[in-house]
Amino acid sequence: MKRNLLIMIILLISISACSTNELENVEKVKASSWIGNEKQSEEVAFKKKEEVDVFVGATNNAKELDDQKVIKTPPVLTYDLIIEGSNNKAFQLWITEDGKGFIQSLLPEDSLTYRLDEDSVKDVTNILNKQVNVTLIPRIEFEK
């Protein structure tokens, strides 16, 4: 019994380490902003390590919502984490004027909704204000 528990713990640590390690191999972040209901065709690539680290950190530190709901409000941004030798990961990002932030993973991932921590919202907002013409949204509407 103890042996099985130990094996299970080692397996869980290995699995979580793999996913974190995968995001450590992100080469760049490609992003497209939204204006209203329209995703803009122009993409911006964030290649500087400190910029990539902000997106990776925000993604890693986001907490899955207990009560999963789809966000109806159009996002501020769609971004792809471009991962060396692996499948890229795609997300949509919402940041409100009052400093709340959410991401939703896009298929073929789990398509879940996550809340960003306050520091991540500030860091991502700072980068976006420098690079992309992004308009924060007044509030976020969830499906009922």
mmCIF file with all atom_site columns, C-alpha atoms in Angstrom, residues 1-130:
data_model
loop_
_atom_site.group_PDB
_atom_site.id
_atom_site.type_symbol
_atom_site.label_atom_id
_atom_site.label_alt_id
_atom_site.label_comp_id
_atom_site.label_asym_id
_atom_site.label_entity_id
_atom_site.label_seq_id
_atom_site.pdbx_PDB_ins_code
_atom_site.Cartn_x
_atom_site.Cartn_y
_atom_site.Cartn_z
_atom_site.occupancy
_atom_site.B_iso_or_equiv
_atom_site.pdbx_formal_charge
_atom_site.auth_seq_id
_atom_site.auth_comp_id
_atom_site.auth_asym_id
_atom_site.auth_atom_id
_atom_site.pdbx_PDB_model_num
ATOM 1   C CA . MET A 1 1   ? 0.000   0.000  0.000   1.00 0.00 ? 1   MET A CA 1
ATOM 2   C CA . LYS A 1 2   ? 2.758   2.459  0.958   1.00 0.00 ? 2   LYS A CA 1
ATOM 3   C CA . ARG A 1 3   ? 4.676   1.474  -2.163  1.00 0.00 ? 3   ARG A CA 1
ATOM 4   C CA . ASN A 1 4   ? 1.664   2.245  -4.381  1.00 0.00 ? 4   ASN A CA 1
ATOM 5   C CA . LEU A 1 5   ? 1.208   5.614  -2.694  1.00 0.00 ? 5   LEU A CA 1
ATOM 6   C CA . LEU A 1 6   ? 4.880   6.442  -3.199  1.00 0.00 ? 6   LEU A CA 1
ATOM 7   C CA . ILE A 1 7   ? 4.695   5.454  -6.878  1.00 0.00 ? 7   ILE A CA 1
ATOM 8   C CA . MET A 1 8   ? 1.594   7.607  -7.314  1.00 0.00 ? 8   MET A CA 1
ATOM 9   C CA . ILE A 1 9   ? 3.263   10.626 -5.693  1.00 0.00 ? 9   ILE A CA 1
ATOM 10  C CA . ILE A 1 10  ? 6.348   10.228 -7.896  1.00 0.00 ? 10  ILE A CA 1
ATOM 11  C CA . LEU A 1 11  ? 4.147   9.913  -10.967 1.00 0.00 ? 11  LEU A CA 1
ATOM 12  C CA . LEU A 1 12  ? 2.190   13.079 -10.088 1.00 0.00 ? 12  LEU A CA 1
ATOM 13  C CA . ILE A 1 13  ? 5.398   15.030 -9.512  1.00 0.00 ? 13  ILE A CA 1
ATOM 14  C CA . SER A 1 14  ? 6.746   13.814 -12.852 1.00 0.00 ? 14  SER A CA 1
ATOM 15  C CA . ILE A 1 15  ? 3.590   14.799 -14.702 1.00 0.00 ? 15  ILE A CA 1
ATOM 16  C CA . SER A 1 16  ? 3.467   18.295 -13.220 1.00 0.00 ? 16  SER A CA 1
ATOM 17  C CA . ALA A 1 17  ? 7.176   18.782 -13.857 1.00 0.00 ? 17  ALA A CA 1
ATOM 18  C CA . CYS A 1 18  ? 6.681   17.871 -17.525 1.00 0.00 ? 18  CYS A CA 1
ATOM 19  C CA . SER A 1 19  ? 4.045   20.505 -18.078 1.00 0.00 ? 19  SER A CA 1
ATOM 20  C CA . THR A 1 20  ? 6.104   23.200 -16.349 1.00 0.00 ? 20  THR A CA 1
ATOM 21  C CA . ASN A 1 21  ? 9.217   22.167 -18.254 1.00 0.00 ? 21  ASN A CA 1
ATOM 22  C CA . GLU A 1 22  ? 7.282   22.341 -21.501 1.00 0.00 ? 22  GLU A CA 1
ATOM 23  C CA . LEU A 1 23  ? 6.365   25.968 -20.841 1.00 0.00 ? 23  LEU A CA 1
ATOM 24  C CA . GLU A 1 24  ? 9.994   26.728 -19.983 1.00 0.00 ? 24  GLU A CA 1
ATOM 25  C CA . ASN A 1 25  ? 10.778  25.964 -23.645 1.00 0.00 ? 25  ASN A CA 1
ATOM 26  C CA . VAL A 1 26  ? 8.551   28.725 -25.013 1.00 0.00 ? 26  VAL A CA 1
ATOM 27  C CA . GLU A 1 27  ? 10.496  30.521 -27.749 1.00 0.00 ? 27  GLU A CA 1
ATOM 28  C CA . LYS A 1 28  ? 8.095   33.373 -28.380 1.00 0.00 ? 28  LYS A CA 1
ATOM 29  C CA . VAL A 1 29  ? 4.527   34.536 -27.941 1.00 0.00 ? 29  VAL A CA 1
ATOM 30  C CA . LYS A 1 30  ? 2.383   35.434 -30.957 1.00 0.00 ? 30  LYS A CA 1
ATOM 31  C CA . ALA A 1 31  ? -0.584  37.647 -30.194 1.00 0.00 ? 31  ALA A CA 1
ATOM 32  C CA . SER A 1 32  ? -3.546  39.149 -32.024 1.00 0.00 ? 32  SER A CA 1
ATOM 33  C CA . SER A 1 33  ? -5.654  41.857 -30.450 1.00 0.00 ? 33  SER A CA 1
ATOM 34  C CA . TRP A 1 34  ? -9.418  42.156 -30.711 1.00 0.00 ? 34  TRP A CA 1
ATOM 35  C CA . ILE A 1 35  ? -11.459 45.233 -31.471 1.00 0.00 ? 35  ILE A CA 1
ATOM 36  C CA . GLY A 1 36  ? -15.054 44.586 -30.455 1.00 0.00 ? 36  GLY A CA 1
ATOM 37  C CA . ASN A 1 37  ? -16.086 41.200 -31.840 1.00 0.00 ? 37  ASN A CA 1
ATOM 38  C CA . GLU A 1 38  ? -13.328 41.176 -34.466 1.00 0.00 ? 38  GLU A CA 1
ATOM 39  C CA . LYS A 1 39  ? -9.959  39.473 -34.096 1.00 0.00 ? 39  LYS A CA 1
ATOM 40  C CA . GLN A 1 40  ? -7.389  41.609 -35.884 1.00 0.00 ? 40  GLN A CA 1
ATOM 41  C CA . SER A 1 41  ? -5.341  39.902 -38.586 1.00 0.00 ? 41  SER A CA 1
ATOM 42  C CA . GLU A 1 42  ? -2.122  41.663 -37.583 1.00 0.00 ? 42  GLU A CA 1
ATOM 43  C CA . GLU A 1 43  ? -0.002  39.559 -35.236 1.00 0.00 ? 43  GLU A CA 1
ATOM 44  C CA . VAL A 1 44  ? 2.617   40.793 -32.822 1.00 0.00 ? 44  VAL A CA 1
ATOM 45  C CA . ALA A 1 45  ? 5.471   38.530 -31.748 1.00 0.00 ? 45  ALA A CA 1
ATOM 46  C CA . PHE A 1 46  ? 6.996   38.897 -28.304 1.00 0.00 ? 46  PHE A CA 1
ATOM 47  C CA . LYS A 1 47  ? 10.514  37.454 -28.487 1.00 0.00 ? 47  LYS A CA 1
ATOM 48  C CA . LYS A 1 48  ? 12.401  39.116 -25.638 1.00 0.00 ? 48  LYS A CA 1
ATOM 49  C CA . LYS A 1 49  ? 12.929  36.719 -22.761 1.00 0.00 ? 49  LYS A CA 1
ATOM 50  C CA . GLU A 1 50  ? 11.387  39.085 -20.193 1.00 0.00 ? 50  GLU A CA 1
ATOM 51  C CA . GLU A 1 51  ? 8.231   39.475 -22.320 1.00 0.00 ? 51  GLU A CA 1
ATOM 52  C CA . VAL A 1 52  ? 7.924   35.734 -22.949 1.00 0.00 ? 52  VAL A CA 1
ATOM 53  C CA . ASP A 1 53  ? 8.478   35.098 -19.230 1.00 0.00 ? 53  ASP A CA 1
ATOM 54  C CA . VAL A 1 54  ? 5.569   37.403 -18.326 1.00 0.00 ? 54  VAL A CA 1
ATOM 55  C CA . PHE A 1 55  ? 3.134   35.450 -20.534 1.00 0.00 ? 55  PHE A CA 1
ATOM 56  C CA . VAL A 1 56  ? 4.492   32.084 -19.372 1.00 0.00 ? 56  VAL A CA 1
ATOM 57  C CA . GLY A 1 57  ? 4.361   33.179 -15.725 1.00 0.00 ? 57  GLY A CA 1
ATOM 58  C CA . ALA A 1 58  ? 0.814   34.504 -16.067 1.00 0.00 ? 58  ALA A CA 1
ATOM 59  C CA . THR A 1 59  ? -0.257  31.246 -17.713 1.00 0.00 ? 59  THR A CA 1
ATOM 60  C CA . ASN A 1 60  ? 1.498   29.062 -15.124 1.00 0.00 ? 60  ASN A CA 1
ATOM 61  C CA . ASN A 1 61  ? 0.200   31.067 -12.149 1.00 0.00 ? 61  ASN A CA 1
ATOM 62  C CA . ALA A 1 62  ? -3.415  31.271 -13.339 1.00 0.00 ? 62  ALA A CA 1
ATOM 63  C CA . LYS A 1 63  ? -5.879  29.441 -11.098 1.00 0.00 ? 63  LYS A CA 1
ATOM 64  C CA . GLU A 1 64  ? -8.582  27.261 -12.623 1.00 0.00 ? 64  GLU A CA 1
ATOM 65  C CA . LEU A 1 65  ? -12.059 28.521 -11.745 1.00 0.00 ? 65  LEU A CA 1
ATOM 66  C CA . ASP A 1 66  ? -13.962 26.086 -9.533  1.00 0.00 ? 66  ASP A CA 1
ATOM 67  C CA . ASP A 1 67  ? -17.215 27.031 -11.234 1.00 0.00 ? 67  ASP A CA 1
ATOM 68  C CA . GLN A 1 68  ? -16.263 26.657 -14.912 1.00 0.00 ? 68  GLN A CA 1
ATOM 69  C CA . LYS A 1 69  ? -18.044 29.130 -17.151 1.00 0.00 ? 69  LYS A CA 1
ATOM 70  C CA . VAL A 1 70  ? -17.433 30.267 -20.686 1.00 0.00 ? 70  VAL A CA 1
ATOM 71  C CA . ILE A 1 71  ? -16.788 33.987 -21.096 1.00 0.00 ? 71  ILE A CA 1
ATOM 72  C CA . LYS A 1 72  ? -19.209 35.642 -23.543 1.00 0.00 ? 72  LYS A CA 1
ATOM 73  C CA . THR A 1 73  ? -17.354 38.957 -23.778 1.00 0.00 ? 73  THR A CA 1
ATOM 74  C CA . PRO A 1 74  ? -14.918 39.162 -26.720 1.00 0.00 ? 74  PRO A CA 1
ATOM 75  C CA . PRO A 1 75  ? -11.313 38.870 -25.480 1.00 0.00 ? 75  PRO A CA 1
ATOM 76  C CA . VAL A 1 76  ? -8.700  41.587 -25.436 1.00 0.00 ? 76  VAL A CA 1
ATOM 77  C CA . LEU A 1 77  ? -6.127  39.291 -27.003 1.00 0.00 ? 77  LEU A CA 1
ATOM 78  C CA . THR A 1 78  ? -5.545  35.816 -28.390 1.00 0.00 ? 78  THR A CA 1
ATOM 79  C CA . TYR A 1 79  ? -2.044  34.527 -27.761 1.00 0.00 ? 79  TYR A CA 1
ATOM 80  C CA . ASP A 1 80  ? -0.048  31.445 -28.692 1.00 0.00 ? 80  ASP A CA 1
ATOM 81  C CA . LEU A 1 81  ? 2.879   30.150 -26.700 1.00 0.00 ? 81  LEU A CA 1
ATOM 82  C CA . ILE A 1 82  ? 5.275   28.917 -29.399 1.00 0.00 ? 82  ILE A CA 1
ATOM 83  C CA . ILE A 1 83  ? 7.062   25.939 -27.842 1.00 0.00 ? 83  ILE A CA 1
ATOM 84  C CA . GLU A 1 84  ? 10.236  24.463 -29.259 1.00 0.00 ? 84  GLU A CA 1
ATOM 85  C CA . GLY A 1 85  ? 9.690   20.872 -30.440 1.00 0.00 ? 85  GLY A CA 1
ATOM 86  C CA . SER A 1 86  ? 6.171   20.612 -29.039 1.00 0.00 ? 86  SER A CA 1
ATOM 87  C CA . ASN A 1 87  ? 2.577   21.552 -29.661 1.00 0.00 ? 87  ASN A CA 1
ATOM 88  C CA . ASN A 1 88  ? 1.912   25.256 -29.262 1.00 0.00 ? 88  ASN A CA 1
ATOM 89  C CA . LYS A 1 89  ? -0.603  26.322 -26.646 1.00 0.00 ? 89  LYS A CA 1
ATOM 90  C CA . ALA A 1 90  ? -3.284  28.908 -27.444 1.00 0.00 ? 90  ALA A CA 1
ATOM 91  C CA . PHE A 1 91  ? -5.240  31.125 -25.053 1.00 0.00 ? 91  PHE A CA 1
ATOM 92  C CA . GLN A 1 92  ? -7.641  34.012 -25.052 1.00 0.00 ? 92  GLN A CA 1
ATOM 93  C CA . LEU A 1 93  ? -7.047  36.821 -22.570 1.00 0.00 ? 93  LEU A CA 1
ATOM 94  C CA . TRP A 1 94  ? -9.449  39.220 -20.863 1.00 0.00 ? 94  TRP A CA 1
ATOM 95  C CA . ILE A 1 95  ? -8.288  42.150 -18.742 1.00 0.00 ? 95  ILE A CA 1
ATOM 96  C CA . THR A 1 96  ? -10.792 44.568 -17.246 1.00 0.00 ? 96  THR A CA 1
ATOM 97  C CA . GLU A 1 97  ? -10.331 48.255 -16.545 1.00 0.00 ? 97  GLU A CA 1
ATOM 98  C CA . ASP A 1 98  ? -10.448 47.508 -12.808 1.00 0.00 ? 98  ASP A CA 1
ATOM 99  C CA . GLY A 1 99  ? -7.565  45.017 -12.977 1.00 0.00 ? 99  GLY A CA 1
ATOM 100 C CA . LYS A 1 100 ? -9.203  41.606 -13.225 1.00 0.00 ? 100 LYS A CA 1
ATOM 101 C CA . GLY A 1 101 ? -7.787  39.094 -15.673 1.00 0.00 ? 101 GLY A CA 1
ATOM 102 C CA . PHE A 1 102 ? -8.868  35.749 -17.088 1.00 0.00 ? 102 PHE A CA 1
ATOM 103 C CA . ILE A 1 103 ? -7.589  33.329 -19.694 1.00 0.00 ? 103 ILE A CA 1
ATOM 104 C CA . GLN A 1 104 ? -9.285  30.456 -21.471 1.00 0.00 ? 104 GLN A CA 1
ATOM 105 C CA . SER A 1 105 ? -7.264  27.712 -23.062 1.00 0.00 ? 105 SER A CA 1
ATOM 106 C CA . LEU A 1 106 ? -8.301  26.984 -26.619 1.00 0.00 ? 106 LEU A CA 1
ATOM 107 C CA . LEU A 1 107 ? -8.868  23.569 -28.144 1.00 0.00 ? 107 LEU A CA 1
ATOM 108 C CA . PRO A 1 108 ? -7.297  21.043 -28.503 1.00 0.00 ? 108 PRO A CA 1
ATOM 109 C CA . GLU A 1 109 ? -6.357  21.791 -24.883 1.00 0.00 ? 109 GLU A CA 1
ATOM 110 C CA . ASP A 1 110 ? -8.753  21.446 -21.971 1.00 0.00 ? 110 ASP A CA 1
ATOM 111 C CA . SER A 1 111 ? -10.674 24.634 -22.867 1.00 0.00 ? 111 SER A CA 1
ATOM 112 C CA . LEU A 1 112 ? -10.942 25.771 -19.253 1.00 0.00 ? 112 LEU A CA 1
ATOM 113 C CA . THR A 1 113 ? -11.251 29.218 -17.690 1.00 0.00 ? 113 THR A CA 1
ATOM 114 C CA . TYR A 1 114 ? -8.557  30.517 -15.346 1.00 0.00 ? 114 TYR A CA 1
ATOM 115 C CA . ARG A 1 115 ? -8.221  33.645 -13.199 1.00 0.00 ? 115 ARG A CA 1
ATOM 116 C CA . LEU A 1 116 ? -4.955  35.574 -13.404 1.00 0.00 ? 116 LEU A CA 1
ATOM 117 C CA . ASP A 1 117 ? -3.350  36.817 -10.212 1.00 0.00 ? 117 ASP A CA 1
ATOM 118 C CA . GLU A 1 118 ? -3.102  40.576 -9.666  1.00 0.00 ? 118 GLU A CA 1
ATOM 119 C CA . ASP A 1 119 ? 0.644   40.781 -10.397 1.00 0.00 ? 119 ASP A CA 1
ATOM 120 C CA . SER A 1 120 ? 0.259   38.899 -13.686 1.00 0.00 ? 120 SER A CA 1
ATOM 121 C CA . VAL A 1 121 ? -2.522  41.257 -14.783 1.00 0.00 ? 121 VAL A CA 1
ATOM 122 C CA . LYS A 1 122 ? -0.267  44.266 -14.106 1.00 0.00 ? 122 LYS A CA 1
ATOM 123 C CA . ASP A 1 123 ? 2.746   42.703 -15.871 1.00 0.00 ? 123 ASP A CA 1
ATOM 124 C CA . VAL A 1 124 ? 0.776   41.649 -18.963 1.00 0.00 ? 124 VAL A CA 1
ATOM 125 C CA . THR A 1 125 ? -0.985  45.025 -19.125 1.00 0.00 ? 125 THR A CA 1
ATOM 126 C CA . ASN A 1 126 ? 2.375   46.849 -19.000 1.00 0.00 ? 126 ASN A CA 1
ATOM 127 C CA . ILE A 1 127 ? 3.748   44.796 -21.895 1.00 0.00 ? 127 ILE A CA 1
ATOM 128 C CA . LEU A 1 128 ? 0.581   45.218 -23.959 1.00 0.00 ? 128 LEU A CA 1
ATOM 129 C CA . ASN A 1 129 ? 0.529   48.977 -23.399 1.00 0.00 ? 129 ASN A CA 1
ATOM 130 C CA . LYS A 1 130 ? 4.063   49.198 -24.818 1.00 0.00 ? 130 LYS A CA 1
#
